[in-house]
Amino acid sequence: MADDMPQHRYDAETADELETRWQAQWLADGTHHAPNPAGHLADDPLGVADRPKLFIMDMFPYPSGSGLHVGHPLGYIATDVYARFKRMSGFNVLHTMGFDAFGLPAEEHARQTGEHPRSNTENNIANMTRQLDRLGLGHDKRRSIATTDEAYYRWTQWIFNQIFNAWFDPDAGKARPIAELEAQFASGERTTPDGRAWGALSPSEQRSVLHDFRLAYVSEAPVNWCPGLGTVLANEEVTADGRSDRGNFPVFKRPLKQWMMRITAYADRLLEDLDLLDWSDSIKTMQRNWIGRSEGAEVRFAVDAASGDAASATTIDVFTTRPDTLFGATYMVLAPEHPLVDTLVADAYADNVNPAWTAGAATPAAAVAAYRARVEQMTDVDRQENKEKTGVYLGVHATNPVNGESIPVFIADYVLMGYGTGAIMAVPAQDERDWDFAMEFGLPIIRTVQPPADFDDAVPGDGAYVGDGPAVNSSFLDGLGVEDAKASIIEWLEANGSGVGMVTTKLRDWLFARQRYWGEPIPIVFDDDGNPISIPDEHLPVNLPELIDWAPRQLDEDSEPEPPLGRATEWATVDLDLGDGMKTYRRDLNVMPQWAGSCWYYLRYIDPVSDDVIVEPTSERYWMGSSPTDGLAESDEGAGGVDLYVGGVEHAVLHLLYSRFWHKVLFDLGHVSTAEPFKRLINQGYIQAAAFQDEREIYVDAASVEGDAQSGFTFDGTPVTRSFGKMGKSLKNSVTPDDMYAAFGADTLRLYEMSMAPITQDRPWETRSVVGSQRLLQRVWRNIVDEQTGELAVSDDAPSEELLRALHKTIDGVTADMDNLRYNTAIAKLTEMNNEVTKAAGPTPRVIADAMVRMLSPLVPHMAEELWSKLGGAGSVVWAHFPVADASYLVDDQVELPVQVKGKVRGRVRLAPDADESIALGAATADENVAAHIAGAEIRKVIYVPGRMINIIV
RNA sequence: GCCCGGGUGGCGGAAUCGGUAGACGCAGGGGGCUUAAACCCCCCGAUCCCUUCGGGGGUGUGUGGGUUCGAGUCCCACCCCGGGCACCA
């Protein structure tokens, strides 16, 4: 670096010195502490606890061992700017950050290195904290938590107990304590499943009855058991050909008793309450689709008596959203794995059977076996790509309850076991899939909805008609529209005992158990009869056993699935007195999924201290309640919740749905005061970066690539090709914040990331462009500080009228932009203002400098704090007031407006913004070029929008 | 296939209510300062045509239509890119 550079220029070195100095000062002073209204953390030296509140949150990170790249903090910076802006605008702002620290990578790391997940996790958190602290985020660090803290997961387990000890009362539409259900059984208000009196049941039988109602319950579900690794694997750890991702061992599907959460009970409320939320339509749509609610009916088809003894006693239940089309049902289809198939399948095909229906098999049983084998072999990808309809006939018929028609029964892979009842009635005339199948197998097609005249109705060239229209060929439904016909047929089905109106969702109950080590132990023990019993709250937390044998344990194919906690043999049993004396119980060996800890962390941010209650109620109501003055009042319908939640779109469904579910249970049980956890949600974009591949298509380190788009890119002298993708390890295109701190300082990095694009948008990283943000800060600095001496260089003279006007317009625009998180345009306005200051001769007037520093402070807090201190400001700029625009400076005496002739701009005139039309027209026609364009023509019409434009029609 | 976003200079983007398209920045070009370079400061910049050198005119926001005095913005059809779902009865 040149020696003759001014000594006090704002450069990376200056930035580093003042940034670390102010960060230490803020920490020492507790500058970013937010006071609670009551209970813990209620100390309030600045007197801000009576302000309106604002609760701002980022989706908290998993503490990865590889540290941060510049893409990670994008959202954190955005929320920090907003928090700082709102603090300066009169709010008490809660903003902090924690760590979602349970999870697979630490456990995997332990398996490979022997380092305990806890120490590995703590190291990673320390490294990440260092990187984040250097950014100058204004967090209340007293409120930081990690999901792995015993004091935290104690409450995660407590919530599990709350859910376990609750049932969903469909009449009340909400969760209630299980004790209230027990009381209903005991009083006889509710009868037991087998009709015996409650008191006549043994305690074990009572537990078993109650268990079927609990919101957390045990159910048998298939898991991926990998004996070669001695562990159960997650779906994403199993390769497409059924082997373990790691080690390539065979994986077997095995049933295992697992914890489920009854989220389906909340499907309707999760759907309806989306309307209360200020979230993007795309996220709401994704949640709606995931829940996948459909209204329809379950219809019962009796299997024909001629079909044989076993089969004729059975009925097939189907789910349909179009019961109105029942008269058009011409065949039925079961999923190949449907449990009824083996019962239904006929001994032999009739002699005149359509050969296409048998796939060449001699008997129905042979056809089914062959078809099942074929379907099983197909991968999911095959099934998705190949949508040609296949299936085989079971050799039986069933009776359409509405008209007595006998229709054939098939199995086909286009019917899925996991949805509805796993069986359908097929109505080819009104369903495209059924149409295709019917065409393939030569089945009859009966229109039951009259298509409109312009619908090509020439069978077979047209296809299914799925729209609305009058019912036809449908007896008593004829003439009714689809909606009316549905209501009418459901009424008929229910009256005749042939079916019932029903709602189905795609949403399944939440599989909550993980056969893992590094997670929250499920606080359950089992009695001798195998009934689960929750460990009383006063015994929480159930801590993880420390001693774990990480070495893989090879087991054979016939072994039973065993979670890692099963190896902690001493821990696995426990002596407890659960009300009937000291007994030995077996512990549950599962842990919770990673979603659990992140389901409720916002509550513990409010009160990370209390050990007698999950969150202190007064503080909970204050921070979670609706804030009519939070600037978001427009859409505020009282759902309450975190005022602003920012994070990646990858959590659009699962995290946000699970969290909403838990919150609603806690709400029903009276532990929280709001119906929803997150009032307003914003998904930040990703940072993309150029990535380079050599001729083998292997990614090379992007930082070492030379050249440009014109001359071509090279790596180590060999040509490479460029593409763009999400910054990260796999594309070898990461840029670390540490590098940016060293080259420019944290404020420049913050400013650059916020100036690139609107917050919701993906943006390409370009290190060479960062210098633009640094230059802006250098110019601001130079306008206030003498670069040679480091002394303040502002004038106490009044600023010019022109500069004041520019300033107040800037204040006005920047305030609106910041309120709407449009930082890129706010920065553009500040840049323009600073350019005005630079152009104005002489030292910067103090009032201009003061306002500029305040406005910049949310974006570049360290530099602003330094300048604030040089300017002699009182206290920290963090608590200074954001400037307020003086309306009298916002209106110009004269504005330039375009003059159009027949809609084309032909000239410009300067006018008072409120000039009346005759004056405006006079000025406009006085313009030489305008006059030339209207010469010789008659003015037919004048459109004049004061202050905007004037258009002359000739 | 269905459902969401989105297509504006060499690049990132701006134009918030239908009213001067391209703010602000990067890269580029020119000039000033300097012995020189860096830094810094000022200016230019969609495109084509005409020009008496003051300026004037045409075309331009993915494509084609439409509404309007006026369209990047609204409507219709289509093309392309990104994301989500995907035989969910």
Short mmCIF file of C-alpha atoms in Angstrom, two decimals, chain A residues 579-887:
data_model
loop_
_atom_site.label_atom_id
_atom_site.label_comp_id
_atom_site.label_asym_id
_atom_site.label_seq_id
_atom_site.Cartn_x
_atom_site.Cartn_y
_atom_site.Cartn_z
CA GLY A 579 -47.67 -43.36 41.91
CA ASP A 580 -47.83 -47.09 42.56
CA GLY A 581 -44.53 -47.58 44.31
CA MET A 582 -40.94 -47.91 43.15
CA LYS A 583 -40.76 -50.02 40.01
CA THR A 584 -38.34 -50.69 37.21
CA TYR A 585 -39.31 -49.32 33.81
CA ARG A 586 -37.80 -49.56 30.35
CA ARG A 587 -36.95 -46.22 28.77
CA ASP A 588 -38.04 -45.26 25.29
CA LEU A 589 -34.92 -45.56 23.14
CA ASN A 590 -35.93 -43.10 20.40
CA VAL A 591 -34.98 -39.46 20.13
CA MET A 592 -36.96 -36.59 18.67
CA PRO A 593 -36.48 -35.33 15.08
CA GLN A 594 -34.48 -32.15 14.51
CA TRP A 595 -37.74 -30.28 13.88
CA ALA A 596 -38.64 -30.56 17.56
CA GLY A 597 -36.16 -28.09 18.98
CA SER A 598 -36.91 -25.54 16.26
CA CYS A 599 -40.66 -25.81 16.79
CA TRP A 600 -40.77 -23.49 19.76
CA TYR A 601 -37.47 -21.61 20.21
CA TYR A 602 -39.13 -18.22 19.77
CA LEU A 603 -40.85 -18.78 23.13
CA ARG A 604 -37.59 -19.33 24.94
CA TYR A 605 -36.05 -16.22 23.35
CA ILE A 606 -38.69 -14.31 25.29
CA ASP A 607 -37.69 -15.89 28.57
CA PRO A 608 -34.55 -18.04 28.50
CA VAL A 609 -34.27 -18.04 32.29
CA SER A 610 -37.42 -19.30 34.00
CA ASP A 611 -37.19 -22.81 35.36
CA ASP A 612 -40.70 -23.04 36.82
CA VAL A 613 -42.57 -22.17 33.62
CA ILE A 614 -41.81 -22.51 29.90
CA VAL A 615 -42.20 -18.77 29.36
CA GLU A 616 -43.22 -16.06 31.81
CA PRO A 617 -46.83 -15.19 30.83
CA THR A 618 -46.67 -11.38 31.00
CA SER A 619 -43.63 -11.31 28.76
CA GLU A 620 -45.18 -13.88 26.45
CA ARG A 621 -48.31 -11.74 25.99
CA TYR A 622 -46.21 -8.60 25.45
CA TRP A 623 -43.84 -10.01 22.82
CA MET A 624 -46.23 -12.38 21.05
CA GLY A 625 -49.33 -10.20 21.14
CA SER A 626 -50.60 -8.12 18.28
CA SER A 627 -48.89 -4.80 18.12
CA PRO A 628 -51.22 -2.27 16.51
CA THR A 629 -48.39 0.22 16.21
CA ASP A 630 -45.84 -2.11 14.72
CA GLY A 631 -46.17 -0.60 11.27
CA LEU A 632 -47.71 -3.81 9.98
CA ALA A 633 -51.18 -3.00 11.20
CA GLU A 634 -52.75 -3.21 7.77
CA SER A 635 -53.11 -6.97 7.75
CA ASP A 636 -53.24 -7.40 11.49
CA GLU A 637 -56.31 -9.43 12.32
CA GLY A 638 -55.20 -10.42 15.78
CA ALA A 639 -53.44 -13.70 15.04
CA GLY A 640 -50.46 -12.36 16.93
CA GLY A 641 -47.06 -13.96 16.82
CA VAL A 642 -43.52 -12.96 15.95
CA ASP A 643 -43.73 -9.67 14.05
CA LEU A 644 -41.15 -10.55 11.43
CA TYR A 645 -39.66 -13.96 10.68
CA VAL A 646 -37.02 -14.22 7.95
CA GLY A 647 -35.56 -17.40 6.53
CA GLY A 648 -35.07 -19.65 3.56
CA VAL A 649 -37.90 -20.97 1.45
CA GLU A 650 -36.70 -24.55 2.06
CA HIS A 651 -38.63 -24.47 5.32
CA ALA A 652 -41.85 -23.45 3.59
CA VAL A 653 -43.69 -26.58 4.59
CA LEU A 654 -42.27 -28.82 7.30
CA HIS A 655 -40.70 -26.52 9.88
CA LEU A 656 -43.43 -23.92 9.57
CA LEU A 657 -46.22 -26.48 9.67
CA TYR A 658 -44.84 -28.41 12.64
CA SER A 659 -44.18 -25.22 14.53
CA ARG A 660 -47.71 -23.94 13.88
CA PHE A 661 -49.08 -27.30 15.06
CA TRP A 662 -47.19 -27.26 18.36
CA HIS A 663 -48.10 -23.65 18.90
CA LYS A 664 -51.79 -24.41 18.47
CA VAL A 665 -51.60 -27.27 20.97
CA LEU A 666 -49.89 -24.97 23.49
CA PHE A 667 -52.53 -22.34 22.73
CA ASP A 668 -55.37 -24.82 23.33
CA LEU A 669 -53.81 -25.88 26.62
CA GLY A 670 -53.43 -22.27 27.74
CA HIS A 671 -49.65 -21.94 27.67
CA VAL A 672 -49.46 -19.27 24.97
CA SER A 673 -51.81 -16.42 24.15
CA THR A 674 -51.85 -16.36 20.35
CA ALA A 675 -53.29 -18.64 17.68
CA GLU A 676 -50.24 -18.47 15.47
CA PRO A 677 -46.48 -18.31 16.09
CA PHE A 678 -45.29 -16.21 13.14
CA LYS A 679 -47.35 -13.24 12.03
CA ARG A 680 -45.23 -12.08 9.11
CA LEU A 681 -42.85 -14.23 7.14
CA ILE A 682 -40.33 -13.23 4.51
CA ASN A 683 -38.19 -15.62 2.53
CA GLN A 684 -34.84 -14.13 1.67
CA GLY A 685 -33.16 -15.01 -1.61
CA TYR A 686 -29.98 -16.97 -1.96
CA ILE A 687 -26.57 -15.71 -2.92
CA GLN A 688 -25.46 -17.32 -6.12
CA ALA A 689 -21.92 -17.34 -7.39
CA ALA A 690 -20.01 -18.32 -10.49
CA ALA A 691 -18.80 -21.93 -10.39
CA PHE A 692 -16.28 -23.45 -12.75
CA GLN A 693 -15.89 -26.97 -14.13
CA ASP A 694 -12.97 -28.52 -15.95
CA GLU A 695 -13.34 -30.83 -18.96
CA ARG A 696 -14.18 -33.77 -16.66
CA GLU A 697 -17.05 -31.60 -15.31
CA ILE A 698 -15.39 -31.54 -11.90
CA TYR A 699 -15.77 -28.27 -10.00
CA VAL A 700 -12.55 -26.38 -9.42
CA ASP A 701 -11.84 -23.77 -6.75
CA ALA A 702 -13.58 -20.67 -8.12
CA ALA A 703 -11.26 -18.31 -6.28
CA SER A 704 -8.28 -19.53 -8.34
CA VAL A 705 -9.92 -19.16 -11.76
CA GLU A 706 -8.43 -16.51 -14.06
CA GLY A 707 -9.73 -14.72 -17.12
CA ASP A 708 -13.11 -13.31 -18.07
CA ALA A 709 -16.17 -14.04 -20.18
CA GLN A 710 -14.60 -12.58 -23.35
CA SER A 711 -11.16 -14.15 -23.23
CA GLY A 712 -12.29 -17.37 -21.57
CA PHE A 713 -11.71 -18.73 -18.08
CA THR A 714 -8.75 -20.86 -17.06
CA PHE A 715 -7.76 -22.83 -13.98
CA ASP A 716 -4.11 -23.80 -13.64
CA GLY A 717 -3.69 -22.91 -17.30
CA THR A 718 -6.45 -25.21 -18.58
CA PRO A 719 -9.77 -23.88 -19.82
CA VAL A 720 -12.83 -24.21 -17.59
CA THR A 721 -16.50 -23.43 -18.15
CA ARG A 722 -18.60 -21.11 -16.01
CA SER A 723 -22.05 -21.65 -14.52
CA PHE A 724 -23.95 -20.07 -11.63
CA GLY A 725 -25.32 -21.77 -8.56
CA LYS A 726 -26.07 -21.44 -4.88
CA MET A 727 -22.88 -20.62 -3.05
CA GLY A 728 -21.51 -23.55 -1.09
CA LYS A 729 -18.99 -26.29 -0.60
CA SER A 730 -20.23 -28.57 -3.36
CA LEU A 731 -19.73 -25.98 -6.12
CA LYS A 732 -16.40 -24.84 -4.60
CA ASN A 733 -17.50 -21.23 -4.96
CA SER A 734 -17.71 -20.08 -1.36
CA VAL A 735 -16.49 -16.68 -0.27
CA THR A 736 -16.16 -16.35 3.49
CA PRO A 737 -17.19 -13.32 5.52
CA ASP A 738 -13.77 -13.50 7.16
CA ASP A 739 -12.14 -12.66 3.81
CA MET A 740 -14.51 -9.72 3.40
CA TYR A 741 -13.83 -8.44 6.92
CA ALA A 742 -10.12 -8.46 6.13
CA ALA A 743 -10.46 -6.79 2.73
CA PHE A 744 -13.20 -4.25 3.45
CA GLY A 745 -14.61 -4.48 6.97
CA ALA A 746 -17.99 -5.68 8.22
CA ASP A 747 -19.88 -2.46 7.44
CA THR A 748 -18.90 -2.64 3.77
CA LEU A 749 -19.98 -6.30 3.62
CA ARG A 750 -23.30 -5.42 5.24
CA LEU A 751 -23.86 -2.51 2.89
CA TYR A 752 -22.96 -4.52 -0.20
CA GLU A 753 -25.25 -7.42 0.66
CA MET A 754 -28.16 -5.07 1.28
CA SER A 755 -27.57 -3.02 -1.87
CA MET A 756 -27.43 -5.91 -4.33
CA ALA A 757 -31.14 -6.65 -4.79
CA PRO A 758 -34.47 -6.73 -2.97
CA ILE A 759 -34.32 -9.03 0.03
CA THR A 760 -36.53 -11.75 -1.44
CA GLN A 761 -34.48 -12.12 -4.58
CA ASP A 762 -31.57 -14.42 -5.44
CA ARG A 763 -28.48 -12.48 -6.39
CA PRO A 764 -25.09 -13.29 -7.88
CA TRP A 765 -22.10 -12.56 -5.69
CA GLU A 766 -19.34 -10.49 -7.30
CA THR A 767 -16.39 -9.72 -5.08
CA ARG A 768 -15.09 -7.08 -7.47
CA SER A 769 -18.33 -5.09 -7.00
CA VAL A 770 -17.93 -4.82 -3.25
CA VAL A 771 -15.60 -1.89 -3.76
CA GLY A 772 -18.59 0.26 -4.76
CA SER A 773 -20.02 -0.03 -1.27
CA GLN A 774 -16.67 0.73 0.27
CA ARG A 775 -16.35 3.86 -1.89
CA LEU A 776 -19.68 5.13 -0.65
CA LEU A 777 -18.55 4.76 2.95
CA GLN A 778 -15.24 6.46 2.13
CA ARG A 779 -17.10 9.43 0.64
CA VAL A 780 -19.43 9.68 3.60
CA TRP A 781 -16.46 9.54 5.93
CA ARG A 782 -14.55 12.16 3.95
CA ASN A 783 -17.53 14.50 4.06
CA ILE A 784 -17.42 14.46 7.85
CA VAL A 785 -13.83 13.67 8.86
CA ASP A 786 -10.56 15.25 7.66
CA GLU A 787 -8.65 12.37 6.10
CA GLN A 788 -5.29 13.92 6.96
CA THR A 789 -5.89 14.69 10.61
CA GLY A 790 -8.77 12.45 11.57
CA GLU A 791 -10.48 15.49 13.05
CA LEU A 792 -14.14 16.29 12.62
CA ALA A 793 -14.58 18.55 9.60
CA VAL A 794 -18.15 19.83 9.71
CA SER A 795 -19.40 23.37 9.67
CA ASP A 796 -21.91 24.93 12.03
CA ASP A 797 -23.24 27.08 9.18
CA ALA A 798 -26.82 26.52 8.09
CA PRO A 799 -27.09 24.34 4.98
CA SER A 800 -28.39 25.75 1.73
CA GLU A 801 -32.10 25.55 1.00
CA GLU A 802 -31.27 23.18 -1.85
CA LEU A 803 -29.33 20.80 0.37
CA LEU A 804 -32.07 20.86 2.99
CA ARG A 805 -34.66 19.95 0.39
CA ALA A 806 -32.49 17.08 -0.81
CA LEU A 807 -32.00 15.94 2.77
CA HIS A 808 -35.65 15.86 3.68
CA LYS A 809 -36.61 14.09 0.49
CA THR A 810 -33.95 11.54 1.32
CA ILE A 811 -35.27 11.13 4.86
CA ASP A 812 -38.78 10.70 3.51
CA GLY A 813 -37.77 8.08 0.94
CA VAL A 814 -35.34 6.20 3.15
CA THR A 815 -37.88 5.93 5.97
CA ALA A 816 -40.46 4.40 3.64
CA ASP A 817 -37.89 2.08 2.06
CA MET A 818 -36.61 0.82 5.40
CA ASP A 819 -40.13 0.27 6.67
CA ASN A 820 -40.70 -2.01 3.70
CA LEU A 821 -37.29 -3.69 3.83
CA ARG A 822 -36.31 -2.14 0.50
CA TYR A 823 -32.75 -1.53 1.50
CA ASN A 824 -31.36 -1.51 -2.02
CA THR A 825 -33.35 1.59 -2.92
CA ALA A 826 -32.76 3.15 0.50
CA ILE A 827 -29.02 2.85 -0.14
CA ALA A 828 -29.43 4.35 -3.62
CA LYS A 829 -31.16 7.38 -2.09
CA LEU A 830 -28.46 7.76 0.56
CA THR A 831 -25.85 7.52 -2.19
CA GLU A 832 -27.54 10.28 -4.14
CA MET A 833 -27.76 12.45 -1.05
CA ASN A 834 -24.11 11.91 -0.28
CA ASN A 835 -23.23 12.82 -3.86
CA GLU A 836 -25.13 16.09 -3.34
CA VAL A 837 -23.16 16.75 -0.18
CA THR A 838 -19.91 16.01 -2.00
CA LYS A 839 -20.77 18.41 -4.80
CA ALA A 840 -21.75 21.23 -2.46
CA ALA A 841 -18.71 23.41 -1.84
CA GLY A 842 -17.21 23.75 1.62
CA PRO A 843 -17.41 21.63 4.74
CA THR A 844 -20.55 19.63 5.41
CA PRO A 845 -23.11 21.44 7.58
CA ARG A 846 -23.47 19.71 10.93
CA VAL A 847 -27.23 19.18 10.63
CA ILE A 848 -26.68 17.32 7.34
CA ALA A 849 -23.90 15.19 8.82
CA ASP A 850 -26.01 14.41 11.86
CA ALA A 851 -28.99 13.23 9.81
CA MET A 852 -26.85 11.21 7.41
CA VAL A 853 -25.15 9.40 10.27
CA ARG A 854 -28.49 8.53 11.85
CA MET A 855 -29.91 7.25 8.57
CA LEU A 856 -26.83 5.16 7.84
CA SER A 857 -26.66 3.72 11.30
CA PRO A 858 -28.99 0.70 10.78
CA LEU A 859 -26.98 -0.31 7.70
CA VAL A 860 -23.44 0.43 8.87
CA PRO A 861 -23.71 0.64 12.65
CA HIS A 862 -19.99 0.74 13.46
CA MET A 863 -19.05 3.60 11.18
CA ALA A 864 -22.18 5.46 12.22
CA GLU A 865 -21.32 4.99 15.90
CA GLU A 866 -17.79 6.30 15.30
CA LEU A 867 -19.04 9.35 13.41
CA TRP A 868 -21.79 9.88 15.99
CA SER A 869 -19.22 9.94 18.70
CA LYS A 870 -17.01 12.37 16.74
CA LEU A 871 -20.05 14.60 16.23
CA GLY A 872 -20.54 14.62 19.99
CA GLY A 873 -23.85 12.79 19.97
CA ALA A 874 -25.33 11.79 23.30
CA GLY A 875 -25.17 8.08 24.15
CA SER A 876 -25.08 5.46 21.45
CA VAL A 877 -26.43 6.15 17.96
CA VAL A 878 -28.29 2.84 18.42
CA TRP A 879 -30.80 4.71 20.58
CA ALA A 880 -30.76 7.99 18.67
CA HIS A 881 -33.98 8.94 16.90
CA PHE A 882 -34.33 8.26 13.24
CA PRO A 883 -34.69 11.61 11.43
CA VAL A 884 -38.21 12.73 10.59
CA ALA A 885 -38.81 14.51 7.30
CA ASP A 886 -40.10 18.08 7.44
CA ALA A 887 -43.04 18.12 5.05
#
